[in-house]
């Protein structure tokens, strides 16, 4: 029974083998609560303009100006001008470890933002190698991209989520190698494709689904080159009304087609969703190039294997880590320890530690080893003291304000996070109201009072992009949601010059929602980070709801398909879900 949500959960035999290898006890929280707890430590998109201790000038920062901890600019934090060992403390066996750890955490400086090797991209977070980017988060190797997350190797892409190697595109979700496209999800190698889903190697398509190697199609109907050009005149993409009209039609159209039980390619022995190039993984999501992993999410930036419960991380033999890159790490947040398998990092209960090894309960250390609570020990002293600390964690566990018990083997308690719940990615995937969050022991930050005046409402904008004047760059536009949603609405937004140039070049309308609300709308296109056990809905010649008629005979003949699977499509959803064999027979 989960200590947090009180629901039952199972631990597989392979899990016990992994825990034994990692020398940790089995978890007392279920996988979903463990994920929510780790996410509560990741601020991905909520940034502030605040001063730092070193430069005394405002910077784009994870932390609000009234944050109680010391904050350095990223450049100074990594400069070597200060030493985290100066804050070292002797372990106190009269206090729970996490109480001592939390006291140390707010003495050691935080870095304001992770923004590395960028040019004219100051207003981006968790990024590297950018040029001319704005409000881009969690990505790298991009140029002239704005308002996206998990964007890699892209050029002139706006409002993207998990996009790679794309160019001159808008509102793409889980797309790779696409260009000149807009309002698409789960598309690969596509050119000039609009309002489409699950296309591969297609060109010049509108409102299509499940096509392969096709061109000149509208709502899956094939046109000649000439007739497509003529039909295209009926779609005025520059008008703000057109996207909504096509999206409404496509929403109904897609339900007449099939959906494979999971999104992914080149996988073997994998359960989860949005997985590619992976092997022998259970309940993993939005990851690539992973092997022998379980309960892990957003493992995107390198090969990872033999790990469990890692999020936004790269790891080998890692357990319960978030924002980590390293080998043999346990209960670690926002740290990196060099090449995987290269040496013996062995970080346990650490935050913001880099290029170090053999640390226990340390914060903000660089190139250190054999430290506990940032205090230096000899190798022999360290190896003698660590077992005593672990035993003390079990004898005197930390108890949080909701009565949850943290012995050795649990990730950091939520109340140790430097972020409020609604500042973190947890709010995106496990949305809560303020009252719900506080009742579960999370902190909450009320929005700041807005210091700007809306000069024009979204509904009052010119409908067509051709009618938008340069003066729009001086306007403060009211978000269409007007903060009535639960999507971190910023209530208003601006249009920047490169954005206006992009919309004009692509003949696409200005947005009516603020970047936060647009981000949440894209997330709604993705399935949840959860699985249900289901049967294939192919029952012979048609789907079980009789909406779809098969085009060929399947291996199971005229009877129902016997295949079962784990899928992120909940049973009550309207999509027709087929197993891989039945789906591949229909979609080629």
Coordinates of C-alpha atoms in Angstrom, one line a residue:
X1 CA 0.0 0.0 0.0
X2 CA 1.4 3.4 -1.0
X3 CA 2.3 5.5 2.0
X4 CA 1.2 8.6 0.1
X5 CA -2.0 7.8 -1.9
X6 CA -3.0 4.7 0.1
X7 CA -3.6 2.7 -3.1
X8 CA -2.1 -0.7 -3.6
X9 CA 0.7 -1.3 -6.0
X10 CA 2.9 -4.2 -7.0
X11 CA 6.6 -4.7 -7.0
X12 CA 7.8 -7.1 -9.7
X13 CA 10.4 -9.8 -9.1
X14 CA 12.9 -7.9 -11.4
X15 CA 12.4 -4.9 -9.2
X16 CA 13.6 -6.8 -6.1
X17 CA 16.7 -7.8 -7.9
X18 CA 17.4 -4.2 -8.9
X19 CA 16.9 -3.0 -5.3
X20 CA 19.2 -5.7 -4.0
X21 CA 21.9 -4.6 -6.6
X22 CA 21.5 -0.9 -5.6
X23 CA 21.4 -1.8 -1.9
X24 CA 18.2 0.0 -1.2
X25 CA 14.9 -1.2 0.4
X26 CA 11.7 -1.5 -1.7
X27 CA 9.8 1.8 -2.0
X28 CA 6.9 2.7 0.2
X29 CA 5.4 5.1 -2.5
X30 CA 3.8 3.8 -5.7
X31 CA 5.4 4.6 -9.0
X32 CA 3.0 7.5 -9.8
X33 CA 3.5 9.2 -6.4
X34 CA 7.2 8.7 -6.7
X35 CA 7.1 10.5 -10.1
X36 CA 4.9 13.3 -8.8
X37 CA 7.4 13.7 -5.9
X38 CA 10.4 14.0 -8.2
X39 CA 8.5 16.4 -10.5
X40 CA 7.9 18.6 -7.5
X41 CA 11.6 19.4 -7.6
X42 CA 11.8 20.4 -11.3
X43 CA 11.0 24.0 -12.3
X44 CA 10.9 23.8 -16.1
X45 CA 9.0 26.9 -17.2
X46 CA 8.2 29.3 -14.3
X47 CA 10.9 31.9 -14.3
X48 CA 11.4 35.3 -12.7
X49 CA 13.5 38.4 -13.4
X50 CA 15.4 38.7 -10.1
X51 CA 18.8 39.8 -8.7
X52 CA 21.6 37.4 -7.8
X53 CA 24.1 37.6 -4.9
X54 CA 27.2 38.0 -7.1
X55 CA 26.2 40.4 -9.8
X56 CA 23.4 42.4 -8.1
X57 CA 21.7 42.7 -11.4
X58 CA 18.4 41.0 -12.4
X59 CA 18.7 37.8 -14.4
X60 CA 16.3 35.2 -15.8
X61 CA 16.0 33.0 -12.7
X62 CA 14.2 29.9 -11.4
X63 CA 13.7 31.8 -8.1
X64 CA 11.5 34.7 -7.1
X65 CA 13.2 37.9 -5.7
X66 CA 11.9 36.9 -2.2
X67 CA 13.4 33.4 -2.3
X68 CA 15.0 32.7 1.1
X69 CA 18.2 31.1 -0.3
X70 CA 21.2 32.7 -1.8
X71 CA 21.2 32.7 -5.6
X72 CA 24.3 33.1 -7.9
X73 CA 24.3 33.7 -11.6
X74 CA 25.1 30.4 -13.5
X75 CA 28.4 31.8 -14.7
X76 CA 29.6 32.7 -11.2
X77 CA 28.2 29.5 -9.6
X78 CA 30.3 27.3 -11.9
X79 CA 33.3 29.6 -12.0
X80 CA 35.2 28.0 -9.0
X81 CA 35.3 31.3 -7.2
X82 CA 33.6 29.8 -4.2
X83 CA 33.7 26.4 -2.4
X84 CA 30.7 24.5 -1.2
X85 CA 32.9 22.8 1.4
X86 CA 33.0 26.0 3.3
X87 CA 29.4 25.2 4.5
X88 CA 30.4 21.7 5.7
X89 CA 28.6 20.5 8.9
X90 CA 29.4 17.7 11.3
X91 CA 26.6 15.0 11.2
X92 CA 24.3 15.4 14.2
X93 CA 22.9 12.0 15.4
X94 CA 20.2 13.8 17.5
X95 CA 18.4 15.1 14.4
X96 CA 16.9 13.4 11.4
X97 CA 19.1 13.6 8.3
X98 CA 16.6 15.5 6.2
X99 CA 16.3 18.2 8.9
X100 CA 20.0 18.7 8.8
X101 CA 20.0 18.5 5.0
X102 CA 17.4 21.2 4.7
X103 CA 19.3 23.6 7.0
X104 CA 22.4 23.1 4.8
X105 CA 20.4 23.5 1.6
X106 CA 19.5 27.1 2.2
X107 CA 23.1 28.0 3.2
X108 CA 24.7 26.7 0.0
X109 CA 24.0 29.0 -3.0
X110 CA 21.6 28.0 -5.8
X111 CA 22.4 28.8 -9.4
X112 CA 19.8 31.1 -11.0
X113 CA 19.3 29.2 -14.3
X114 CA 21.0 26.6 -16.5
X115 CA 21.7 28.4 -19.7
X116 CA 24.9 27.4 -21.4
X117 CA 26.7 28.4 -24.6
X118 CA 23.9 30.6 -25.9
X119 CA 23.8 33.7 -28.0
X120 CA 21.0 36.3 -27.7
X121 CA 18.9 33.7 -25.8
X122 CA 19.0 35.0 -22.2
X123 CA 15.3 34.4 -21.7
X124 CA 15.5 30.6 -21.9
X125 CA 15.9 27.9 -19.2
X126 CA 17.5 24.5 -18.9
X127 CA 19.1 24.9 -22.3
X128 CA 22.4 24.8 -24.2
X129 CA 23.8 25.9 -27.6
X130 CA 21.0 28.3 -28.6
X131 CA 21.0 31.3 -30.9
X132 CA 18.3 33.9 -31.1
X133 CA 15.8 31.9 -29.1
X134 CA 13.2 33.2 -26.7
X135 CA 11.2 31.5 -23.9
X136 CA 12.5 28.1 -24.9
X137 CA 12.9 25.5 -22.2
X138 CA 14.6 22.1 -21.8
X139 CA 16.4 21.8 -25.1
X140 CA 19.5 22.5 -27.1
X141 CA 21.2 23.1 -30.5
X142 CA 18.4 25.4 -31.7
X143 CA 18.3 28.6 -33.7
X144 CA 15.5 31.2 -33.9
X145 CA 13.0 29.0 -31.9
X146 CA 10.5 30.3 -29.3
X147 CA 7.9 29.2 -26.8
X148 CA 8.9 25.5 -26.9
X149 CA 9.9 22.7 -24.5
X150 CA 12.0 19.6 -25.3
X151 CA 13.1 21.1 -28.6
X152 CA 16.4 19.8 -30.2
X153 CA 18.2 20.7 -33.3
X154 CA 15.4 22.9 -34.7
X155 CA 15.4 26.1 -36.7
X156 CA 12.6 28.7 -36.8
X157 CA 10.2 26.6 -34.8
X158 CA 7.6 28.1 -32.6
X159 CA 5.4 26.5 -29.9
X160 CA 6.8 23.0 -30.1
X161 CA 6.7 20.2 -27.6
X162 CA 9.2 17.4 -27.9
X163 CA 10.3 18.2 -31.5
X164 CA 13.6 17.3 -33.1
X165 CA 15.3 18.3 -36.3
X166 CA 12.4 20.5 -37.5
X167 CA 12.4 23.8 -39.4
X168 CA 9.9 26.6 -40.1
X169 CA 7.1 25.0 -38.2
X170 CA 4.4 25.9 -35.6
X171 CA 2.6 24.0 -32.9
X172 CA 4.2 20.6 -33.4
X173 CA 4.0 18.0 -30.7
X174 CA 6.1 14.8 -30.7
X175 CA 7.3 15.4 -34.3
X176 CA 10.7 14.8 -35.9
X177 CA 12.3 15.8 -39.2
X178 CA 9.4 18.0 -40.3
X179 CA 9.5 21.4 -42.1
X180 CA 7.0 23.9 -43.3
X181 CA 4.3 22.3 -41.1
X182 CA 1.8 23.4 -38.4
X183 CA -0.6 22.0 -35.9
X184 CA 0.6 18.4 -36.1
X185 CA 1.4 15.6 -33.6
X186 CA 3.3 12.4 -33.9
X187 CA 4.6 13.1 -37.4
X188 CA 7.9 12.2 -38.9
X189 CA 9.7 13.3 -42.0
X190 CA 6.9 15.5 -43.3
X191 CA 6.9 18.6 -45.4
X192 CA 4.1 21.2 -45.7
X193 CA 1.7 19.1 -43.5
X194 CA -1.0 20.8 -41.5
X195 CA -3.5 19.7 -38.8
X196 CA -2.4 16.0 -39.1
X197 CA -1.5 13.1 -36.8
X198 CA 0.7 10.1 -37.1
X199 CA 2.1 10.7 -40.6
X200 CA 5.4 9.4 -41.9
X201 CA 7.2 10.7 -44.9
X202 CA 4.3 12.7 -46.2
X203 CA 4.1 16.0 -48.1
X204 CA 1.4 18.5 -48.8
X205 CA -1.4 17.1 -46.6
X206 CA -4.1 18.7 -44.6
X207 CA -6.2 17.1 -41.8
X208 CA -4.8 13.6 -42.3
X209 CA -4.1 10.6 -40.1
X210 CA -2.2 7.3 -40.4
X211 CA -0.7 8.0 -43.8
X212 CA 2.6 6.7 -45.0
X213 CA 4.6 8.0 -48.0
X214 CA 1.6 10.1 -49.4
X215 CA 1.3 13.5 -51.0
X216 CA -1.5 15.8 -51.9
X217 CA -4.1 14.5 -49.4
X218 CA -6.9 16.3 -47.6
X219 CA -8.6 14.4 -44.8
X220 CA -7.0 11.2 -46.2
X221 CA -8.5 11.7 -49.7
X222 CA -5.9 11.8 -52.4
X223 CA -5.8 14.6 -54.9
X224 CA -3.8 15.2 -58.1
X225 CA -1.2 18.0 -57.8
X226 CA -3.4 20.3 -59.8
X227 CA -6.6 19.6 -57.9
X228 CA -4.8 19.8 -54.5
X229 CA -3.5 23.3 -55.5
X230 CA -7.1 24.3 -56.4
X231 CA -8.5 22.8 -53.1
X232 CA -5.8 24.6 -51.1
X233 CA -7.3 27.9 -52.1
X234 CA -10.3 27.1 -49.9
X235 CA -8.1 27.0 -46.8
X236 CA -7.3 30.5 -45.7
X237 CA -4.6 29.6 -43.2
X238 CA -3.9 33.3 -42.5
X239 CA -7.3 33.7 -40.8
X240 CA -7.6 33.0 -37.1
X241 CA -10.9 31.2 -37.7
X242 CA -9.4 28.6 -40.0
X243 CA -7.3 26.7 -37.4
X244 CA -10.3 26.3 -35.1
X245 CA -12.6 25.2 -37.9
X246 CA -10.2 22.5 -39.2
X247 CA -9.3 21.3 -35.7
X248 CA -13.0 20.8 -34.9
X249 CA -13.5 18.8 -38.1
X250 CA -10.3 16.8 -37.5
X251 CA -11.4 16.0 -33.9
X252 CA -14.3 14.0 -35.3
X253 CA -12.5 12.7 -38.3
X254 CA -9.7 11.1 -36.3
X255 CA -12.1 9.0 -34.3
X256 CA -13.1 7.0 -37.4
X257 CA -9.5 5.8 -37.7
X258 CA -7.2 3.5 -35.7
X259 CA -4.6 4.1 -33.0
X260 CA -1.7 1.9 -32.2
X261 CA -1.7 0.9 -28.5
X262 CA 1.5 2.9 -28.0
X263 CA 3.5 5.7 -29.6
X264 CA 7.0 4.4 -30.5
X265 CA 9.3 2.9 -33.0
X266 CA 12.2 0.4 -32.8
X267 CA 11.4 -1.0 -29.4
X268 CA 11.7 -4.5 -28.0
X269 CA 10.1 -5.7 -24.8
X270 CA 8.8 -2.2 -23.9
X271 CA 5.8 -1.0 -22.0
X272 CA 4.9 2.7 -21.7
X273 CA 4.4 5.4 -24.3
X274 CA 6.3 7.8 -26.5
X275 CA 9.3 5.5 -26.5
X276 CA 11.9 4.8 -29.3
X277 CA 15.0 2.8 -29.8
X278 CA 14.7 1.1 -26.5
X279 CA 14.8 -2.5 -25.1
X280 CA 13.4 -4.3 -22.0
X281 CA 11.8 -1.3 -20.3
X282 CA 8.7 -1.2 -18.1
X283 CA 6.3 1.7 -17.6
X284 CA 8.6 4.2 -19.2
X285 CA 7.4 7.4 -21.0
X286 CA 8.7 10.0 -23.3
X287 CA 12.2 8.5 -23.6
X288 CA 14.6 7.2 -26.1
X289 CA 17.7 5.0 -26.2
X290 CA 17.1 3.3 -22.9
X291 CA 17.6 -0.3 -21.9
X292 CA 16.6 -2.3 -18.8
X293 CA 14.9 0.6 -17.2
X294 CA 11.6 0.9 -15.3
X295 CA 9.3 3.7 -14.0
X296 CA 11.3 6.4 -15.9
X297 CA 10.3 9.4 -17.8
X298 CA 11.8 12.1 -20.1
X299 CA 15.1 10.3 -20.5
X300 CA 16.0 12.0 -23.8
X301 CA 19.6 13.1 -23.8
X302 CA 21.8 10.1 -24.1
X303 CA 21.9 6.3 -23.6
X304 CA 20.6 5.2 -20.2
X305 CA 20.4 1.6 -18.9
X306 CA 19.9 -0.5 -15.8
X307 CA 18.1 2.3 -13.9
X308 CA 14.7 2.8 -12.3
X309 CA 12.7 5.9 -11.3
X310 CA 14.8 8.4 -13.2
X311 CA 13.3 11.6 -14.7
X312 CA 14.9 14.2 -17.0
X313 CA 18.1 12.3 -16.5
X314 CA 20.8 10.2 -18.1
X315 CA 22.0 7.3 -16.0
X316 CA 23.5 3.9 -15.5
X317 CA 22.7 2.0 -12.4
X318 CA 20.7 5.0 -11.0
X319 CA 17.6 5.1 -8.8
X320 CA 15.3 7.9 -7.8
X321 CA 17.1 10.7 -9.6
X322 CA 15.8 13.8 -11.3
X323 CA 17.8 16.2 -13.5
X324 CA 20.8 13.9 -13.2
X325 CA 23.6 12.6 -15.4
X326 CA 25.8 10.0 -13.8
X327 CA 26.7 6.5 -12.8
X328 CA 25.5 4.6 -9.7
X329 CA 23.6 7.5 -8.2
X330 CA 20.7 7.3 -5.7
X331 CA 18.3 9.9 -4.6
X332 CA 20.0 12.7 -6.5
X333 CA 18.6 16.0 -7.8
X334 CA 20.1 18.3 -10.4
X335 CA 23.7 16.9 -10.5
X336 CA 26.1 15.6 -13.1
X337 CA 29.0 13.3 -12.6
X338 CA 30.7 12.9 -16.0
X339 CA 30.6 10.0 -18.4
X340 CA 28.3 7.1 -17.7
X341 CA 30.3 4.2 -16.3
X342 CA 33.4 6.4 -16.2
X343 CA 34.7 6.0 -12.7
X344 CA 32.7 5.5 -9.5
X345 CA 30.5 8.6 -8.8
X346 CA 28.3 7.0 -6.0
X347 CA 26.3 10.1 -5.1
X348 CA 23.6 9.5 -2.5
X349 CA 21.1 12.1 -1.4
X350 CA 22.8 14.9 -3.2
X351 CA 21.8 18.2 -4.8
X352 CA 23.6 20.4 -7.3
X353 CA 26.9 18.4 -7.2
X354 CA 29.1 18.2 -10.2
X355 CA 32.1 16.1 -11.3
X356 CA 32.4 14.5 -7.9
X357 CA 32.2 11.0 -6.5
X358 CA 31.4 9.3 -3.2
X359 CA 29.3 11.9 -1.6
X360 CA 26.4 11.5 0.9
X361 CA 23.9 14.2 1.7
X362 CA 25.9 17.0 0.0
X363 CA 24.9 20.2 -1.8
X364 CA 26.7 22.4 -4.3
X365 CA 30.0 20.6 -4.4
X366 CA 32.5 20.6 -7.4
X367 CA 35.3 18.1 -7.8
X368 CA 34.9 16.6 -4.3
X369 CA 34.9 13.2 -2.9
X370 CA 34.2 11.5 0.5
X371 CA 32.1 14.2 1.9
X372 CA 29.0 14.1 4.2
X373 CA 26.9 17.2 4.6
X374 CA 29.7 19.0 2.7
X375 CA 32.3 18.1 5.3
X376 CA 35.5 16.5 4.0
X377 CA 36.5 13.0 5.3
X378 CA 39.2 10.6 4.4
X379 CA 38.1 7.6 2.4
X380 CA 38.3 5.3 5.4
X381 CA 36.4 7.8 7.6
X382 CA 33.7 8.2 5.0
X383 CA 33.2 4.5 4.4
X384 CA 32.9 3.9 8.2
X385 CA 30.5 6.8 8.8
X386 CA 28.1 6.3 5.8
X387 CA 26.6 3.0 7.3
X388 CA 26.1 4.7 10.6
X389 CA 24.2 7.5 8.9
X390 CA 22.0 5.1 7.0
X391 CA 21.2 3.2 10.2
X392 CA 20.4 6.6 11.9
X393 CA 18.0 7.4 9.0
X394 CA 16.1 4.2 9.8
X395 CA 16.3 4.6 13.6
X396 CA 15.3 8.3 13.5
X397 CA 13.4 8.8 10.3
X398 CA 12.2 12.2 9.1
X399 CA 8.5 12.7 9.4
X400 CA 6.9 15.4 7.2
X401 CA 4.0 17.6 8.1
X402 CA 1.5 15.1 6.7
X403 CA 2.9 12.3 8.8
X404 CA 4.7 10.5 6.0
X405 CA 7.9 8.7 7.2
X406 CA 11.2 8.9 5.3
X407 CA 13.7 6.2 6.2
X408 CA 16.7 5.4 4.0
X409 CA 15.4 4.5 0.5
X410 CA 13.0 7.4 0.0
X411 CA 13.6 10.4 -2.3
X412 CA 13.6 13.9 -0.7
X413 CA 10.3 14.9 1.1
X414 CA 8.2 17.3 -1.0
X415 CA 8.6 20.1 1.6
X416 CA 12.4 20.2 0.9
X417 CA 11.8 21.4 -2.7
X418 CA 12.9 25.0 -3.2
X419 CA 9.9 25.4 -5.5
X420 CA 6.2 25.7 -4.9
X421 CA 4.1 22.9 -6.4
X422 CA 2.6 25.2 -9.1
X423 CA 6.1 26.3 -10.1
X424 CA 7.1 22.8 -11.1
X425 CA 6.3 20.4 -13.9
X426 CA 4.3 18.3 -11.4
X427 CA 1.5 20.9 -11.9
X428 CA 1.5 20.0 -15.7
X429 CA 1.1 16.3 -15.3
X430 CA -0.6 16.1 -11.9
X431 CA -2.6 19.3 -11.8
X432 CA -4.0 20.4 -8.4
X433 CA -5.8 23.4 -7.1
X434 CA -4.1 25.5 -4.3
X435 CA -6.4 23.8 -1.7
X436 CA -5.6 20.3 -3.1
X437 CA -1.8 21.0 -3.2
X438 CA -1.7 22.3 0.4
X439 CA -3.8 19.4 1.7
X440 CA -1.3 17.0 0.3
X441 CA 1.7 18.8 1.9
X442 CA 2.9 20.8 -1.0
X443 CA 3.6 24.5 -1.0
X444 CA 1.9 27.0 -3.3
X445 CA 2.8 30.3 -4.7
X446 CA 0.1 32.9 -5.5
X447 CA 0.7 34.8 -8.8
X448 CA 2.4 38.2 -8.5
X449 CA 0.3 41.3 -9.1
X450 CA 0.6 42.2 -12.7
X451 CA 2.3 45.5 -13.4
X452 CA 1.2 45.9 -17.0
X453 CA -2.0 47.1 -18.7
X454 CA -3.6 45.1 -21.4
X455 CA -3.8 47.4 -24.5
X456 CA -5.8 45.1 -26.7
X457 CA -7.8 41.9 -26.1
X458 CA -7.4 38.8 -28.3
X459 CA -10.9 39.1 -29.6
X460 CA -10.1 42.6 -30.9
X461 CA -7.1 41.6 -33.0
X462 CA -7.4 41.8 -36.8
X463 CA -8.5 38.3 -38.0
X464 CA -6.0 37.9 -40.8
X465 CA -2.2 38.0 -40.6
X466 CA -2.1 40.2 -43.7
X467 CA -4.0 42.9 -41.8
X468 CA -1.6 42.9 -38.8
X469 CA 0.5 46.0 -38.7
X470 CA 4.0 46.4 -37.2
X471 CA 2.3 48.4 -34.4
X472 CA 1.2 45.1 -32.9
X473 CA 4.8 44.8 -31.5
X474 CA 3.9 47.7 -29.1
X475 CA 0.7 46.1 -27.8
X476 CA 0.1 44.0 -24.7
X477 CA -2.5 41.4 -25.7
X478 CA -4.9 39.9 -23.3
X479 CA -5.0 36.1 -23.3
X480 CA -8.2 34.7 -24.5
X481 CA -8.5 32.6 -21.3
X482 CA -8.3 35.6 -19.1
X483 CA -6.9 33.5 -16.3
X484 CA -10.1 31.4 -16.1
X485 CA -8.2 28.2 -16.8
X486 CA -6.0 26.1 -14.6
X487 CA -3.0 26.4 -17.0
X488 CA -0.8 29.0 -15.3
X489 CA -2.3 31.6 -17.6
X490 CA -0.1 34.7 -17.7
X491 CA -3.2 36.8 -18.6
X492 CA -1.3 38.7 -21.3
X493 CA 1.5 38.4 -23.8
X494 CA 3.5 40.3 -26.4
X495 CA 4.5 39.6 -30.0
X496 CA 8.2 39.9 -30.7
X497 CA 9.6 40.9 -34.1
X498 CA 11.0 37.6 -35.2
X499 CA 7.6 36.0 -34.2
X500 CA 5.7 38.4 -36.4
X501 CA 8.1 37.9 -39.3
X502 CA 7.6 34.1 -38.9
X503 CA 3.8 34.3 -39.0
X504 CA 3.9 36.5 -42.1
X505 CA 6.3 34.2 -43.9
X506 CA 4.2 31.1 -43.0
X507 CA 0.9 32.9 -43.6
X508 CA -0.4 31.8 -40.2
X509 CA -2.5 33.9 -37.8
X510 CA -1.3 35.5 -34.5
X511 CA -2.0 33.4 -31.4
X512 CA -5.0 34.3 -29.2
X513 CA -3.6 32.5 -26.1
X514 CA -0.6 33.3 -24.0
X515 CA 2.5 31.0 -24.2
X516 CA 1.6 29.2 -21.0
X517 CA -1.9 28.4 -22.2
X518 CA -0.6 27.3 -25.6
X519 CA 1.8 25.0 -23.9
X520 CA -1.0 23.4 -21.9
X521 CA -3.1 23.0 -25.0
X522 CA -0.3 21.0 -26.6
X523 CA 0.1 18.8 -23.5
X524 CA -3.6 17.9 -23.9
X525 CA -2.8 16.2 -27.2
X526 CA -0.5 13.8 -25.4
X527 CA -1.7 10.7 -23.6
X528 CA -1.2 10.6 -19.8
X529 CA 1.8 9.0 -18.1
X530 CA -0.3 6.1 -17.0
X531 CA -1.1 2.6 -18.4
X532 CA -4.3 0.5 -18.5
X533 CA -4.5 -3.2 -19.4
X534 CA -6.7 -3.7 -22.5
X535 CA -7.6 -6.1 -25.3
X536 CA -7.1 -5.3 -29.0
X537 CA -10.3 -3.8 -30.3
X538 CA -10.1 -5.7 -33.6
X539 CA -12.8 -8.4 -33.6
X540 CA -12.4 -9.8 -37.1
X541 CA -13.5 -7.7 -40.0
X542 CA -14.1 -4.5 -38.0
X543 CA -13.4 -2.8 -34.8
X544 CA -15.4 -3.7 -31.7
X545 CA -17.4 -0.5 -31.9
X546 CA -18.2 -1.2 -35.6
X547 CA -16.8 2.3 -36.6
X548 CA -13.8 1.0 -38.5
X549 CA -13.9 -1.8 -41.2
X550 CA -10.7 -3.6 -41.8
X551 CA -9.2 -3.5 -45.2
X552 CA -7.4 -6.9 -45.1
X553 CA -7.7 -10.2 -43.3
X554 CA -5.7 -10.4 -40.1
X555 CA -3.7 -13.3 -38.7
X556 CA -6.4 -14.1 -36.1
X557 CA -9.0 -14.6 -38.8
X558 CA -12.7 -13.7 -38.4
X559 CA -12.7 -13.9 -34.6
X560 CA -11.6 -11.3 -32.0
X561 CA -7.8 -10.6 -31.8
X562 CA -6.5 -12.4 -28.7
X563 CA -3.7 -9.8 -28.1
X564 CA -3.6 -7.9 -24.8
X565 CA -1.4 -5.0 -23.9
X566 CA -0.6 -2.1 -21.6
X567 CA -1.7 1.2 -23.1
X568 CA -2.0 4.9 -22.2
X569 CA -5.5 5.0 -23.8
X570 CA -7.9 4.6 -21.0
X571 CA -10.8 2.2 -21.6
X572 CA -13.4 4.9 -21.6
X573 CA -11.7 6.9 -24.3
X574 CA -13.4 7.0 -27.8
X575 CA -10.3 6.1 -29.8
X576 CA -10.2 2.7 -31.6
X577 CA -7.0 1.0 -30.2
X578 CA -5.4 -1.9 -32.0
X579 CA -2.4 -4.1 -31.2
X580 CA 0.8 -3.6 -33.2
X581 CA 0.0 -6.5 -35.5
X582 CA -3.5 -5.4 -36.4
X583 CA -2.6 -1.8 -36.7
X584 CA 0.4 -2.5 -38.9
X585 CA -1.8 -4.6 -41.2
X586 CA -4.1 -1.6 -41.7
X587 CA -1.6 1.2 -41.7
X588 CA 1.3 0.6 -44.1

